Every structure is written in C-alpha cells, then in structure tokens.
Coordinates of C-alpha atoms in Angstrom, one line a residue:
Chain A
X20 CA 0.0 0.0 0.0
X21 CA 1.3 3.5 -0.8
X22 CA 0.8 6.5 1.4
X23 CA 2.8 8.0 4.3
X24 CA 3.1 5.2 6.9
X25 CA 3.0 7.2 10.1
X26 CA 3.4 5.3 13.3
X27 CA 0.9 5.9 16.1
X28 CA 0.1 3.5 18.9
X29 CA -3.6 3.7 19.2
X30 CA -5.1 6.3 16.8
X31 CA -5.3 4.1 13.7
X32 CA -7.2 1.4 15.7
X33 CA -9.7 4.0 16.9
X34 CA -10.1 5.2 13.3
X35 CA -10.8 1.8 11.8
X36 CA -12.7 0.4 14.7
X37 CA -16.3 1.4 13.6
X38 CA -15.8 -0.1 10.1
X39 CA -14.1 -3.2 11.3
X40 CA -16.6 -3.9 14.1
X41 CA -19.6 -3.3 11.9
X42 CA -18.2 -5.6 9.2
X43 CA -17.5 -8.4 11.7
X44 CA -20.9 -8.1 13.3
X45 CA -23.0 -7.7 10.1
X46 CA -21.0 -9.5 7.5
X47 CA -18.5 -12.0 8.8
X48 CA -20.4 -13.4 11.8
X49 CA -23.7 -14.1 9.9
X50 CA -21.9 -16.1 7.3
X51 CA -20.1 -18.2 9.9
X52 CA -23.2 -18.6 12.0
X53 CA -25.1 -19.9 8.9
X54 CA -22.5 -22.5 8.0
X55 CA -22.4 -23.7 11.6
X56 CA -26.2 -23.8 12.0
X57 CA -26.5 -26.1 9.1
X58 CA -24.7 -28.8 11.2
X59 CA -26.7 -28.3 14.4
X60 CA -30.0 -29.8 15.3
X61 CA -32.8 -27.6 16.7
X62 CA -31.4 -28.2 20.2
X63 CA -27.9 -27.3 19.2
X64 CA -26.5 -30.8 19.0
X65 CA -24.0 -31.4 16.1
X66 CA -25.6 -33.5 13.4
X67 CA -25.8 -34.3 9.7
X68 CA -29.6 -34.8 9.8
X69 CA -30.3 -31.4 8.3
X70 CA -28.6 -32.4 5.1
X71 CA -30.1 -35.9 5.2
X72 CA -33.6 -34.4 5.4
X73 CA -32.8 -31.9 2.7
X74 CA -31.3 -34.5 0.3
X75 CA -34.4 -36.7 0.8
X76 CA -36.6 -33.9 -0.3
X77 CA -37.8 -33.8 -4.0
X78 CA -38.5 -30.1 -3.8
X79 CA -34.8 -29.4 -3.1
X80 CA -33.6 -31.4 -6.1
X81 CA -36.1 -29.7 -8.3
X82 CA -34.9 -26.3 -7.0
X83 CA -31.3 -27.3 -7.6
X84 CA -32.1 -28.3 -11.1
X85 CA -34.0 -25.1 -11.8
X86 CA -31.1 -23.0 -10.4
X87 CA -28.5 -24.8 -12.5
X88 CA -30.7 -24.5 -15.7
X89 CA -31.3 -20.8 -15.0
X90 CA -27.6 -20.1 -14.5
X91 CA -26.4 -22.1 -17.5
X92 CA -28.7 -19.9 -19.7
X93 CA -28.5 -16.5 -18.0
X94 CA -24.7 -16.2 -17.3
X95 CA -23.6 -16.5 -21.0
X96 CA -26.6 -14.5 -22.2
X97 CA -25.9 -11.6 -19.9
X98 CA -22.1 -11.6 -20.5
X99 CA -22.3 -11.8 -24.3
X100 CA -25.1 -9.2 -24.6
X101 CA -23.5 -6.7 -22.2
X102 CA -20.1 -7.1 -24.0
X103 CA -21.7 -6.4 -27.3
X104 CA -23.5 -3.4 -25.8
X105 CA -20.1 -2.1 -24.4
X106 CA -18.5 -2.5 -27.8
X107 CA -21.4 -0.6 -29.5
X108 CA -21.3 2.4 -27.2
X109 CA -17.5 2.5 -27.3
X110 CA -17.7 3.3 -31.0
X111 CA -16.5 6.8 -31.9
X112 CA -19.6 8.2 -33.7
X113 CA -21.7 11.3 -33.4
X114 CA -24.2 11.2 -30.5
X115 CA -22.8 8.1 -28.9
X116 CA -23.0 9.7 -25.4
X117 CA -26.8 9.8 -25.8
X118 CA -27.0 6.1 -26.7
X119 CA -24.6 5.2 -23.9
X120 CA -26.8 7.0 -21.3
X121 CA -29.9 5.4 -22.7
X122 CA -28.4 2.0 -22.4
X123 CA -27.4 2.7 -18.8
X124 CA -30.9 3.7 -17.8
X125 CA -32.4 0.2 -17.1
X126 CA -29.8 -0.1 -14.3
X127 CA -31.4 2.9 -12.5
X128 CA -34.7 1.1 -12.4
X129 CA -34.4 -1.3 -9.4
X130 CA -34.9 -5.1 -10.0
X131 CA -38.1 -4.8 -7.9
X132 CA -39.6 -2.1 -10.1
X133 CA -38.3 -3.8 -13.3
X134 CA -40.1 -7.0 -12.2
X135 CA -43.3 -5.1 -11.4
X136 CA -43.3 -3.3 -14.8
X137 CA -42.4 -6.4 -16.9
X138 CA -45.0 -8.4 -15.0
X139 CA -47.6 -6.1 -16.5
X140 CA -46.0 -5.9 -19.9
X141 CA -45.9 -9.7 -20.1
X142 CA -49.4 -10.3 -18.7
X143 CA -51.6 -12.8 -20.6
X144 CA -54.7 -10.7 -20.7
X145 CA -53.8 -7.0 -20.9
X146 CA -50.1 -7.1 -21.5
X147 CA -48.7 -5.1 -24.3
X148 CA -46.3 -7.9 -25.4
X149 CA -49.2 -10.3 -26.1
X150 CA -51.1 -7.5 -27.8
X151 CA -48.1 -6.8 -30.1
X152 CA -47.6 -10.5 -30.8
X153 CA -51.3 -10.8 -31.8
X154 CA -50.4 -8.7 -34.9
X155 CA -48.6 -11.8 -36.1
X156 CA -51.4 -14.1 -35.2
X157 CA -49.6 -15.5 -32.1
X158 CA -52.1 -16.7 -29.4
X159 CA -51.7 -15.1 -26.0
X160 CA -48.8 -16.5 -24.1
X161 CA -48.8 -16.9 -20.3
X162 CA -45.2 -15.7 -20.0
X163 CA -45.2 -15.9 -16.2
X164 CA -47.9 -18.5 -15.6
X165 CA -47.0 -21.1 -18.2
X166 CA -44.4 -23.7 -17.1
X167 CA -42.7 -23.5 -20.5
X168 CA -42.2 -19.7 -20.4
X169 CA -41.8 -18.7 -16.7
X170 CA -38.1 -19.3 -16.3
X171 CA -37.3 -17.6 -19.6
X172 CA -39.4 -14.6 -18.6
X173 CA -37.5 -14.4 -15.3
X174 CA -34.3 -14.5 -17.3
X175 CA -35.6 -11.7 -19.6
X176 CA -36.6 -9.5 -16.6
X177 CA -33.3 -9.9 -14.8
X178 CA -31.2 -9.4 -18.0
X179 CA -33.0 -6.3 -19.0
X180 CA -31.6 -4.6 -16.0
X181 CA -28.5 -6.7 -15.5
X182 CA -27.0 -6.2 -19.0
X183 CA -27.0 -2.4 -18.4
X184 CA -25.0 -3.0 -15.2
X185 CA -22.4 -5.4 -16.6
X186 CA -22.0 -3.2 -19.6
X187 CA -20.5 -0.5 -17.4
X188 CA -17.6 -2.9 -16.4
X189 CA -16.8 -3.9 -19.9
X190 CA -17.0 -0.3 -21.0
X191 CA -14.5 0.7 -18.3
X192 CA -12.3 -2.1 -19.4
X193 CA -12.5 -1.1 -23.1
X194 CA -11.7 2.5 -22.2
X195 CA -8.5 1.2 -20.4
X196 CA -7.1 -0.2 -23.6
X197 CA -4.6 2.1 -25.3
X198 CA -5.9 3.4 -28.6
X199 CA -2.5 3.0 -30.2
X200 CA -2.9 -0.7 -30.0
X201 CA -5.9 -0.4 -32.3
X202 CA -4.1 2.0 -34.6
X203 CA -1.2 -0.4 -35.1
X204 CA -3.6 -3.3 -35.7
X205 CA -5.4 -1.2 -38.3
X206 CA -2.0 -0.5 -40.0
X207 CA -1.4 -4.2 -40.2
X208 CA -4.7 -4.5 -42.0
X209 CA -6.4 -6.4 -39.3
X210 CA -10.2 -6.6 -39.8
X211 CA -13.0 -6.0 -37.2
X212 CA -13.3 -9.6 -36.1
X213 CA -9.7 -10.5 -36.0
X214 CA -9.0 -7.3 -34.0
X215 CA -11.8 -8.2 -31.6
X216 CA -10.7 -11.8 -31.0
X217 CA -6.9 -11.3 -31.2
X218 CA -6.6 -8.0 -29.4
X219 CA -9.7 -6.7 -27.6
X220 CA -10.8 -9.9 -25.9
X221 CA -7.4 -11.0 -24.7
X222 CA -6.7 -7.5 -23.3
X223 CA -10.0 -7.6 -21.4
X224 CA -9.1 -10.7 -19.5
X225 CA -9.1 -9.2 -16.1
X226 CA -12.4 -7.3 -16.6
X227 CA -14.0 -10.4 -18.1
X228 CA -12.9 -12.5 -15.1
X229 CA -14.3 -10.0 -12.7
X230 CA -17.6 -9.8 -14.6
X231 CA -17.8 -13.6 -14.9
X232 CA -17.3 -14.2 -11.2
X233 CA -19.5 -11.3 -10.0
X234 CA -22.2 -12.2 -12.5
X235 CA -22.2 -15.9 -11.4
X236 CA -22.5 -14.9 -7.8
X237 CA -25.3 -12.4 -8.4
X238 CA -27.3 -14.8 -10.5
X239 CA -26.9 -17.9 -8.3
X240 CA -28.3 -15.7 -5.4
X241 CA -31.1 -14.1 -7.4
X242 CA -34.2 -13.6 -5.5
X243 CA -36.5 -10.6 -6.1
X244 CA -38.1 -11.4 -9.5
X245 CA -39.0 -14.9 -8.4
X246 CA -40.4 -13.7 -5.1
X247 CA -42.5 -11.0 -6.7
X248 CA -43.6 -12.4 -10.0
X249 CA -43.9 -16.2 -9.8
X250 CA -43.4 -17.3 -6.2
X251 CA -41.4 -20.2 -7.5
X252 CA -44.3 -21.4 -9.7
X253 CA -45.9 -22.5 -11.9
X254 CA -45.3 -26.1 -10.7
X255 CA -41.9 -25.2 -9.3
X256 CA -40.5 -24.2 -12.6
X257 CA -38.9 -21.0 -11.3
X258 CA -38.2 -22.2 -7.7
X259 CA -34.6 -20.9 -7.5
X260 CA -32.6 -22.1 -4.4
X261 CA -32.4 -18.6 -2.9
X262 CA -36.2 -18.4 -2.9
X263 CA -36.4 -21.9 -1.4
X264 CA -34.0 -20.7 1.4
X265 CA -36.2 -17.7 2.0
X266 CA -39.3 -19.8 2.2
X267 CA -37.5 -22.3 4.5
X268 CA -36.7 -19.4 6.9
X269 CA -39.8 -17.2 6.7
X270 CA -42.6 -19.5 5.6
X271 CA -41.8 -22.9 7.2
X272 CA -39.7 -21.4 10.1
X273 CA -37.1 -24.1 9.4
X274 CA -33.8 -22.4 10.0
X275 CA -31.8 -25.6 9.6
X276 CA -33.1 -26.1 6.2
X277 CA -32.4 -22.5 5.2
X278 CA -28.8 -22.7 6.6
X279 CA -28.2 -25.9 4.6
X280 CA -29.5 -24.4 1.4
X281 CA -27.5 -21.2 1.8
X282 CA -24.3 -23.2 2.6
X283 CA -24.8 -25.4 -0.5
X284 CA -25.3 -22.3 -2.6
X285 CA -22.1 -20.8 -1.3
X286 CA -20.2 -24.0 -2.0
X287 CA -21.6 -24.0 -5.6
X288 CA -20.7 -20.4 -6.1
X289 CA -17.2 -20.7 -4.8
X290 CA -16.7 -23.9 -6.8
X291 CA -17.9 -22.3 -10.0
X292 CA -15.8 -19.2 -9.5
X293 CA -12.7 -21.3 -8.8
X294 CA -13.2 -23.3 -12.0
X295 CA -13.8 -20.1 -14.0
X296 CA -10.7 -18.6 -12.5
X297 CA -8.6 -21.6 -13.4
X298 CA -10.0 -21.8 -16.9
X299 CA -9.4 -18.2 -17.6
X300 CA -5.8 -18.1 -16.3
X301 CA -4.9 -21.4 -18.0
X302 CA -5.9 -20.0 -21.4
X303 CA -3.3 -17.4 -21.1
X304 CA -0.4 -19.9 -20.7
Chain B
X51 CA -17.5 -0.7 -53.5
X52 CA -15.0 1.9 -52.3
X53 CA -13.5 2.0 -48.9
X54 CA -15.5 5.1 -48.1
X55 CA -18.8 3.5 -49.0
X56 CA -18.0 0.5 -46.9
X57 CA -17.3 2.7 -43.9
X58 CA -20.6 4.6 -44.5
X59 CA -22.6 1.3 -44.6
X60 CA -20.8 0.2 -41.4
X61 CA -21.8 3.4 -39.6
X62 CA -25.4 3.1 -40.7
X63 CA -25.5 -0.5 -39.5
X64 CA -24.0 0.5 -36.2
X65 CA -26.7 3.1 -35.7
X66 CA -29.4 0.6 -36.6
X67 CA -28.1 -1.9 -34.0
X68 CA -27.7 0.9 -31.4
X69 CA -31.3 2.1 -32.0
X70 CA -32.5 -1.5 -31.6
X71 CA -30.8 -1.8 -28.2
X72 CA -31.9 1.6 -27.1
X73 CA -35.5 0.6 -28.0
X74 CA -35.4 -2.5 -25.9
X75 CA -33.7 -0.6 -23.0
X76 CA -36.2 2.3 -23.0
X77 CA -39.5 0.7 -24.1
X78 CA -40.5 -0.5 -20.6
X79 CA -39.7 2.9 -19.1
X80 CA -41.5 4.9 -21.8
X81 CA -44.5 2.6 -21.8
X82 CA -44.6 2.9 -18.0
X83 CA -44.6 6.7 -18.4
X84 CA -47.3 6.6 -21.0
X85 CA -49.5 4.2 -19.0
X86 CA -49.2 6.2 -15.9
X87 CA -50.7 9.2 -17.6
X88 CA -53.9 7.5 -18.8
X89 CA -57.0 5.8 -17.2
X90 CA -57.1 2.1 -16.7
X91 CA -60.1 1.9 -19.1
X92 CA -58.2 3.8 -21.8
X93 CA -55.2 1.5 -21.3
X94 CA -57.2 -1.8 -21.4
X95 CA -59.7 -0.9 -24.1
X96 CA -57.1 0.1 -26.6
X97 CA -54.8 -2.9 -26.0
X98 CA -56.4 -5.1 -28.6
X99 CA -56.2 -5.0 -31.6
X100 CA -52.7 -3.6 -31.4
X101 CA -52.4 -0.1 -32.8
X102 CA -50.5 3.1 -31.8
X103 CA -53.3 3.7 -29.3
X104 CA -52.1 0.7 -27.3
X105 CA -49.0 2.7 -26.6
X106 CA -50.1 6.3 -26.5
X107 CA -52.8 7.8 -24.2
X108 CA -55.9 9.1 -26.0
X109 CA -56.4 11.5 -23.1
X110 CA -53.9 12.6 -20.6
X111 CA -54.6 12.4 -16.9
X112 CA -52.6 12.9 -13.7
X113 CA -55.3 11.2 -11.6
X114 CA -53.0 8.1 -11.0
X115 CA -50.3 10.2 -9.4
X116 CA -52.9 12.1 -7.3
X117 CA -54.4 8.9 -6.0
X118 CA -51.2 7.1 -5.2
X119 CA -50.0 10.1 -3.1
X120 CA -53.3 10.8 -1.4
X121 CA -55.2 7.5 -1.1
X122 CA -52.2 5.2 -0.9
X123 CA -49.9 7.6 1.0
X124 CA -47.0 7.1 -1.3
X125 CA -45.1 9.9 0.2
X126 CA -44.6 7.8 3.3
X127 CA -42.4 5.1 1.8
X128 CA -40.6 7.8 -0.2
X129 CA -39.8 9.7 3.0
X130 CA -38.8 6.5 4.8
X131 CA -36.4 5.6 1.9
X132 CA -35.0 9.1 1.9
X133 CA -34.3 8.9 5.7
X134 CA -32.7 5.5 5.5
X135 CA -30.7 6.4 2.4
X136 CA -29.6 9.8 3.7
X137 CA -28.4 8.5 7.1
X138 CA -26.6 5.6 5.5
X139 CA -24.8 7.9 3.1
X140 CA -23.8 10.2 6.0
X141 CA -22.5 7.5 8.3
X142 CA -21.2 5.4 5.5
X143 CA -19.1 8.2 4.0
X144 CA -17.9 9.2 7.5
X145 CA -16.7 5.9 8.9
X146 CA -15.4 4.4 5.7
X147 CA -13.4 7.4 4.8
X148 CA -11.8 7.6 8.3
X149 CA -11.0 3.9 8.1
X150 CA -9.7 4.4 4.6
X151 CA -7.5 7.2 5.8
X152 CA -6.1 5.1 8.7
X153 CA -5.3 2.3 6.3
X154 CA -3.4 4.6 3.9
X155 CA -1.6 6.9 6.3
X156 CA -0.7 4.7 9.3
X157 CA 1.4 1.6 10.0
X158 CA 0.1 -0.6 12.7
X159 CA 0.1 -4.2 13.9
X160 CA -2.4 -6.4 12.2
X161 CA -3.0 -3.9 9.4
X162 CA -2.7 -6.6 6.6
X163 CA -5.2 -8.9 8.3
X164 CA -7.7 -6.1 9.0
X165 CA -7.3 -4.8 5.5
X166 CA -8.0 -8.3 4.1
X167 CA -11.1 -8.5 6.3
X168 CA -12.4 -5.3 4.8
X169 CA -11.7 -6.5 1.3
X170 CA -13.3 -10.0 1.8
X171 CA -16.4 -8.3 3.1
X172 CA -17.2 -6.7 -0.2
X173 CA -16.9 -10.1 -1.9
X174 CA -19.5 -11.6 0.4
X175 CA -22.8 -11.2 -1.5
X176 CA -25.5 -9.6 0.7
X177 CA -28.2 -12.1 -0.2
X178 CA -26.2 -15.0 1.1
X179 CA -26.1 -13.5 4.6
X180 CA -29.5 -11.8 4.6
X181 CA -31.3 -14.6 6.6
X182 CA -28.6 -15.2 9.3
X183 CA -28.3 -11.4 9.5
X184 CA -31.9 -11.2 10.4
X185 CA -31.1 -13.2 13.6
X186 CA -28.3 -10.6 14.4
X187 CA -30.7 -7.8 13.8
X188 CA -33.4 -9.5 15.9
X189 CA -30.9 -10.0 18.9
X190 CA -30.0 -6.3 18.6
X191 CA -33.7 -5.3 18.7
X192 CA -33.4 -3.8 15.3
X193 CA -36.3 -5.5 13.6
X194 CA -38.9 -3.1 12.3
X195 CA -36.8 0.0 12.9
X196 CA -34.9 2.4 10.7
X197 CA -31.7 1.3 12.5
X198 CA -32.2 -2.2 11.2
X199 CA -32.0 -0.9 7.6
X200 CA -29.3 1.6 8.2
X201 CA -26.7 0.1 10.6
X202 CA -25.8 -3.1 8.7
X203 CA -25.3 -1.1 5.5
X204 CA -23.0 1.5 6.9
X205 CA -19.7 -0.4 6.8
X206 CA -19.0 -1.2 3.2
X207 CA -15.7 -2.8 2.0
X208 CA -16.1 -1.4 -1.5
X209 CA -16.6 2.1 -0.3
X210 CA -13.6 1.9 2.1
X211 CA -11.6 0.5 -0.8
X212 CA -12.6 3.5 -3.0
X213 CA -11.4 5.9 -0.3
X214 CA -8.1 4.0 0.1
X215 CA -7.5 4.2 -3.7
X216 CA -8.1 7.9 -3.6
X217 CA -6.1 8.8 -0.5
X218 CA -3.1 7.0 -1.8
X219 CA -2.5 9.7 -4.3
X220 CA -2.7 12.6 -1.8
X221 CA 0.8 14.3 -1.7
X222 CA 2.6 13.4 1.6
X223 CA 4.0 17.0 1.9
X224 CA 0.5 18.3 2.4
X225 CA 0.0 16.4 5.5
X226 CA 3.5 16.8 6.8
X227 CA 3.2 20.5 6.5
X228 CA 0.0 20.6 8.6
X229 CA 1.7 18.3 11.2
X230 CA 4.6 20.7 11.5
X231 CA 2.1 23.5 12.1
X232 CA 0.8 21.4 14.9
X233 CA -2.7 20.6 13.5
X234 CA -4.4 17.7 15.2
X235 CA -5.5 14.6 13.2
X236 CA -9.2 15.4 13.2
X237 CA -8.4 18.9 12.0
X238 CA -6.1 17.6 9.2
X239 CA -8.8 15.2 8.1
X240 CA -11.7 17.8 8.2
X241 CA -9.7 20.8 6.8
X242 CA -7.2 19.3 4.4
X243 CA -8.3 15.8 3.4
X244 CA -12.0 16.2 3.0
X245 CA -12.0 19.4 0.8
X246 CA -9.7 17.8 -1.8
X247 CA -11.6 14.5 -1.7
X248 CA -15.0 15.8 -2.9
X249 CA -15.0 13.7 -6.0
X250 CA -14.5 10.4 -4.1
X251 CA -17.2 11.4 -1.5
X252 CA -19.6 12.1 -4.4
X253 CA -18.8 8.7 -5.9
X254 CA -19.2 6.9 -2.6
X255 CA -22.4 8.7 -1.7
X256 CA -23.9 7.8 -5.1
X257 CA -23.0 4.2 -4.7
X258 CA -24.5 4.0 -1.2
X259 CA -27.6 5.8 -2.5
X260 CA -28.1 3.3 -5.4
X261 CA -27.6 0.4 -3.0
X262 CA -30.0 1.6 -0.4
X263 CA -32.7 3.1 -2.7
X264 CA -32.8 -0.2 -4.7
X265 CA -32.4 -2.6 -1.9
X266 CA -35.3 -5.1 -1.6
X267 CA -34.5 -8.3 0.2
X268 CA -33.1 -6.8 3.4
X269 CA -35.9 -4.3 4.0
X270 CA -38.4 -7.1 3.1
X271 CA -37.0 -9.1 6.0
X272 CA -36.2 -6.5 8.6
X273 CA -38.8 -3.7 8.1
X274 CA -42.2 -5.2 7.2
X275 CA -44.5 -2.8 9.0
X276 CA -46.4 -0.3 6.9
X277 CA -45.1 2.8 8.8
X278 CA -41.4 2.3 8.0
X279 CA -41.3 0.3 4.9
X280 CA -39.3 1.6 1.9
X281 CA -40.3 2.3 -1.6
X282 CA -39.3 -1.0 -3.1
X283 CA -41.3 -2.9 -0.6
X284 CA -44.3 -0.6 -1.1
X285 CA -44.1 -1.1 -4.9
X286 CA -43.9 -4.9 -4.6
X287 CA -46.8 -4.9 -2.0
X288 CA -48.7 -2.6 -4.3
X289 CA -48.4 -5.0 -7.3
X290 CA -49.5 -7.9 -5.2
X291 CA -52.8 -6.3 -4.2
X292 CA -55.7 -7.8 -6.2
X293 CA -58.0 -4.9 -6.6
X294 CA -55.4 -2.3 -7.5
X295 CA -55.5 -0.6 -10.9
X296 CA -52.5 -1.1 -13.1
X297 CA -52.2 2.5 -13.9
X298 CA -51.5 3.2 -10.2
X299 CA -48.7 0.6 -10.3
X300 CA -47.2 2.2 -13.4
X301 CA -47.3 5.6 -11.7
X302 CA -45.7 4.3 -8.5
X303 CA -43.0 2.5 -10.5
X304 CA -42.2 5.6 -12.4
X305 CA -42.0 7.7 -9.2
X306 CA -39.6 5.2 -7.6
X307 CA -37.4 5.1 -10.7
X308 CA -37.3 8.8 -11.4
X309 CA -35.2 9.8 -8.4
X310 CA -32.3 7.5 -9.1
X311 CA -32.5 8.4 -12.8
X312 CA -32.3 12.1 -12.0
X313 CA -29.3 11.5 -9.8
X314 CA -27.6 9.2 -12.2
X315 CA -27.9 11.4 -15.3
X316 CA -25.8 14.4 -14.1
X317 CA -23.3 12.2 -12.1
X318 CA -23.0 9.2 -14.4
X319 CA -19.2 9.7 -14.7
X320 CA -18.7 9.6 -11.0
X321 CA -20.9 6.6 -10.5
X322 CA -19.4 4.5 -13.2
X323 CA -16.0 5.2 -11.8
X324 CA -17.0 4.1 -8.4
X325 CA -18.8 1.0 -9.4
X326 CA -16.0 -0.2 -11.7
X327 CA -13.1 0.7 -9.4
X328 CA -12.9 -2.7 -7.8
X329 CA -12.8 -4.5 -11.2
X330 CA -10.3 -2.4 -13.0
X331 CA -7.9 -1.4 -10.3
X332 CA -8.4 -4.4 -8.0

C-alpha cells in the first residue's frame, strides 16, 4: 500500500474500529453462523440430519435443477449481450453519449420495479407484449404463468436490468485499452473480427474474469423477480434455491433447512468461481 | 464498393443496432410513463387490436399520481427511503473514509489482516447472509426499525476501498506541513483531506444511494410494517394487491425510478468510476 506510513500506537485502531466492528458483526459473523447452523439440530447438537432431510426432499432437487438451468442460460446470455453493448457504445460516432446514457438507464430502475413493470408488460390478458404479438397471429402466451415460459421470462426480466449494469464494467475495461494498440492493428490490415478476437478480448481478460465471477455470484443468489412475479411457480418451474432458502426461513420457520441451502449455494458459487478462474488463467499460458 | 462507401454502410449498421438496443432498454420505461398518464379503461380498451393507441394515451390524466399520493400515501415510503438512504450515506461516508485514511496513512500491527477482512467483506454477497443477518438484527432489537435498515449497511468494504484508492494519491507534503504546524489529526482530516476529496465522496455517496434506494431483500425481511417500509417494498406490495389498478402501479413504479435516474444522469461519470473501481484497479 502506498501513502505515508506514520506510526501511532492507538489512533489508527480507533479510526478503523467502527468499520471493522460493523463488518465483523453484520457480514463475517452471519456467514459463519449460517454454516455452523447447518450442522446443528434444533437443540444445538451437532448432526448431519439437516442435510439428510434436505437431500431426501424432492423439492430441493427440483430447485437445484432449476437453479442450474437458470444459470447455464443467464450467465452466458448476460455476458455476451453486455459485452456487445459495451463494444457498441464504445464506438466513436456522433451522438454516442446519448446512446450510452440510454443503455445505462435500465440499471437505474431497481430489480423490484423492473419486475413489477415487466410483469404487467408480459401479462396474458392485458399485457402489451401479447397485444403486439397478436399482430402476427400469435395466441396469448402466459409468460409468467406457463411452465414452458416462466423461467425464460425471469431471465428476460433480470437481464433487461442486468446487462446495463455489466456493460459498465466492460466499457470501463475497453476504455482502459490504449488506442495506439488499435491504430497499429489497423495499420497491419487487421479486420474488425480479428482485432476483436486477437486484441480486444485478450486484453480484457481481467475485466472479463471479474464480470464472470460477479455475474455468477449475483445470478446464483437471485431472489427478487421470483419472489415478486412467480413465487417459484408454476409447478416449481422458477423455484430458485435462494427463494427456497427464503421460504424455509420465513414461511416454514425451518432455519436448519435454510442454513443448509445457503451453505450449498455458497459452495456451488465458490466452486464455479474457482473453476472459472482456473479456466481463464490457463488459457493465457 | 469503395472504402468510403464501406465505412458509411458500417456506420449506418452501427446506428441501426444501437437504435434496436436503445429501443429494448427504453421501451418499458417509456411505456410505464405513458400508461401512468392514462386511465385504466383507456389502457385496457385500446390494448387489442394492437395499434398506436395501445402505446399512447388518447387522453392525458394525472389522476393516478394524485391517487397514489393521497389515497395510498405514497409519500410515506418515499420519506422512509430518503431517511434510510440519507443517514446511510452520511455515516457510510464518515466511517469508511476515516477507516480508509487510517489504512493509507498509518502503519500498525495487524494492518494486513484487518485490510484483508475489509476486502473480503465486499466479496460476500449480501443475499447470502441476509437470513442469518436477520437473527443478528433481531438480537440487537433492530427488527422493524430504521436502524435495522441503516446500521448493517454502513460499513462497506467497497466504499472503504474507494477511499483508500483515492487517499493513496494525496501528496505526503500536504499532511507533513500541517503536522509541522501542529494541526491535530481530526483537524487535518476535516480541513485538508475532506476538501480535496470531494469527487470520491460524491462517488461513494452515489454508490450508497443506489444500493439503499434499490435494496429489496433486506428491508423485506427487517422492516415489514407499513409505517417504516421503503419504496421498493411498497411497490412490490402494491403490485400484489388484487383490486389495484395497473395505472396506479405504473405511476408508482415511475415515481420510484425517477429519483435514481435524476441523480444518475448528471453524475454518471462519478458513478461508473465508483462501481467499476474494484474490477479495474483491484
């Protein structure tokens, strides 16, 4: 760390105390408590029963399947689209600032409000989406109430806002690339796609890794759209694990089950992130 | 085809794709605006068959806004959110900047471990700790209070990190000179550090604002009662009511989105810098 490095016996501790104490109480302790609770019975005796019960439960396996399916689709979709958006608004053409601001805007609309708005846009009876599709003779689709469509609709809702957010990171990364790199590529007669794959993408490795990890974490722990729009239904088709954990704690008052699910989610997230990290760094070698 | 023509076609294609993306990004917001300015009957009757009338009001009305503010007391969740957000920004900027200053300027035992602790905390996603955090809040008697929404959000590793990044570049001579003059540390911080750090305070404040204004899961757990609930909870509860008119929901949604949008537009540079600091520099 840079800076001045002054020595003082007690002052620095006083200065960092509020932040460190609050972080310990409200961030570090809860996560440890949750992992421990997963291995304790209701009376506080160490046990593996919580996991045994959970693994014997069909709802849990369905929820795990839905969560994996959801993430396998949403993570690449969001990353590819937000990357394309960043490339587009990084172009040097007239009026690009206006386009950039417009593409940022969905991020300002909270996920809650986005869900509430899209819920009405996608409604089967009075939704504008079905009204528009009727122009082409499409029968009304129950985007959020049909088992075939609900998960895709949740993906659409989350990505509408999410892509604007992730675009900011790719754009910051693109801006960090020295323009002279592009100039020399152009001189060598490198076309758009070969510049993209040989220069831009490799140079964005750190940004991409960050977005990949942060995006994975965010999507595995997604909660609001499901809680507001579908409540896990229809027929469990959008029952993401985070929502299942919420229900365990606040609907069934089963803290052990909730602690198990959150711990499993964390293990999955850390596992996926470690694999992504390894994969991305190996490619370089 | 000449090179010039090729370039012109490329530019036109670029604009077309941009317009397509902008359409998708803005359509829900614009439709929300339009729907909030018409009556429910006007909205529903013109929905089928699909014409321009499905999108644009035949007659403008502000009735929806009047009703959500009077009958549904929408000012209450807005005030609540402003109180929660304002206090979090104040305390968050204060303690994270002081901690950031200590981490940059002082050497002390255990600094590395404590710094790592702060950094790790911003990688722990809030959702994963929300439910165990509820137990902590409940033990501290913070359930259904403003404090329950404010206190856990004050210490923020990313915000502290932002301050550290900024303070690193402050010239040493500036502080040394003040020390020679016999200025106390609180005085140095308030009179010298804070005035030159306005940009990072703006960035940090905006980040905290966006987080608190948009936060949903935590207030949903910790502040359920009608008197103190925040805007996001009010909107979601609103949309869950059966008898409610859609045009009211559209109006409420727009109200809750307009404040962050108004803050974002003039300050977008600061905000993007703040949010991406951890990914680019880190």
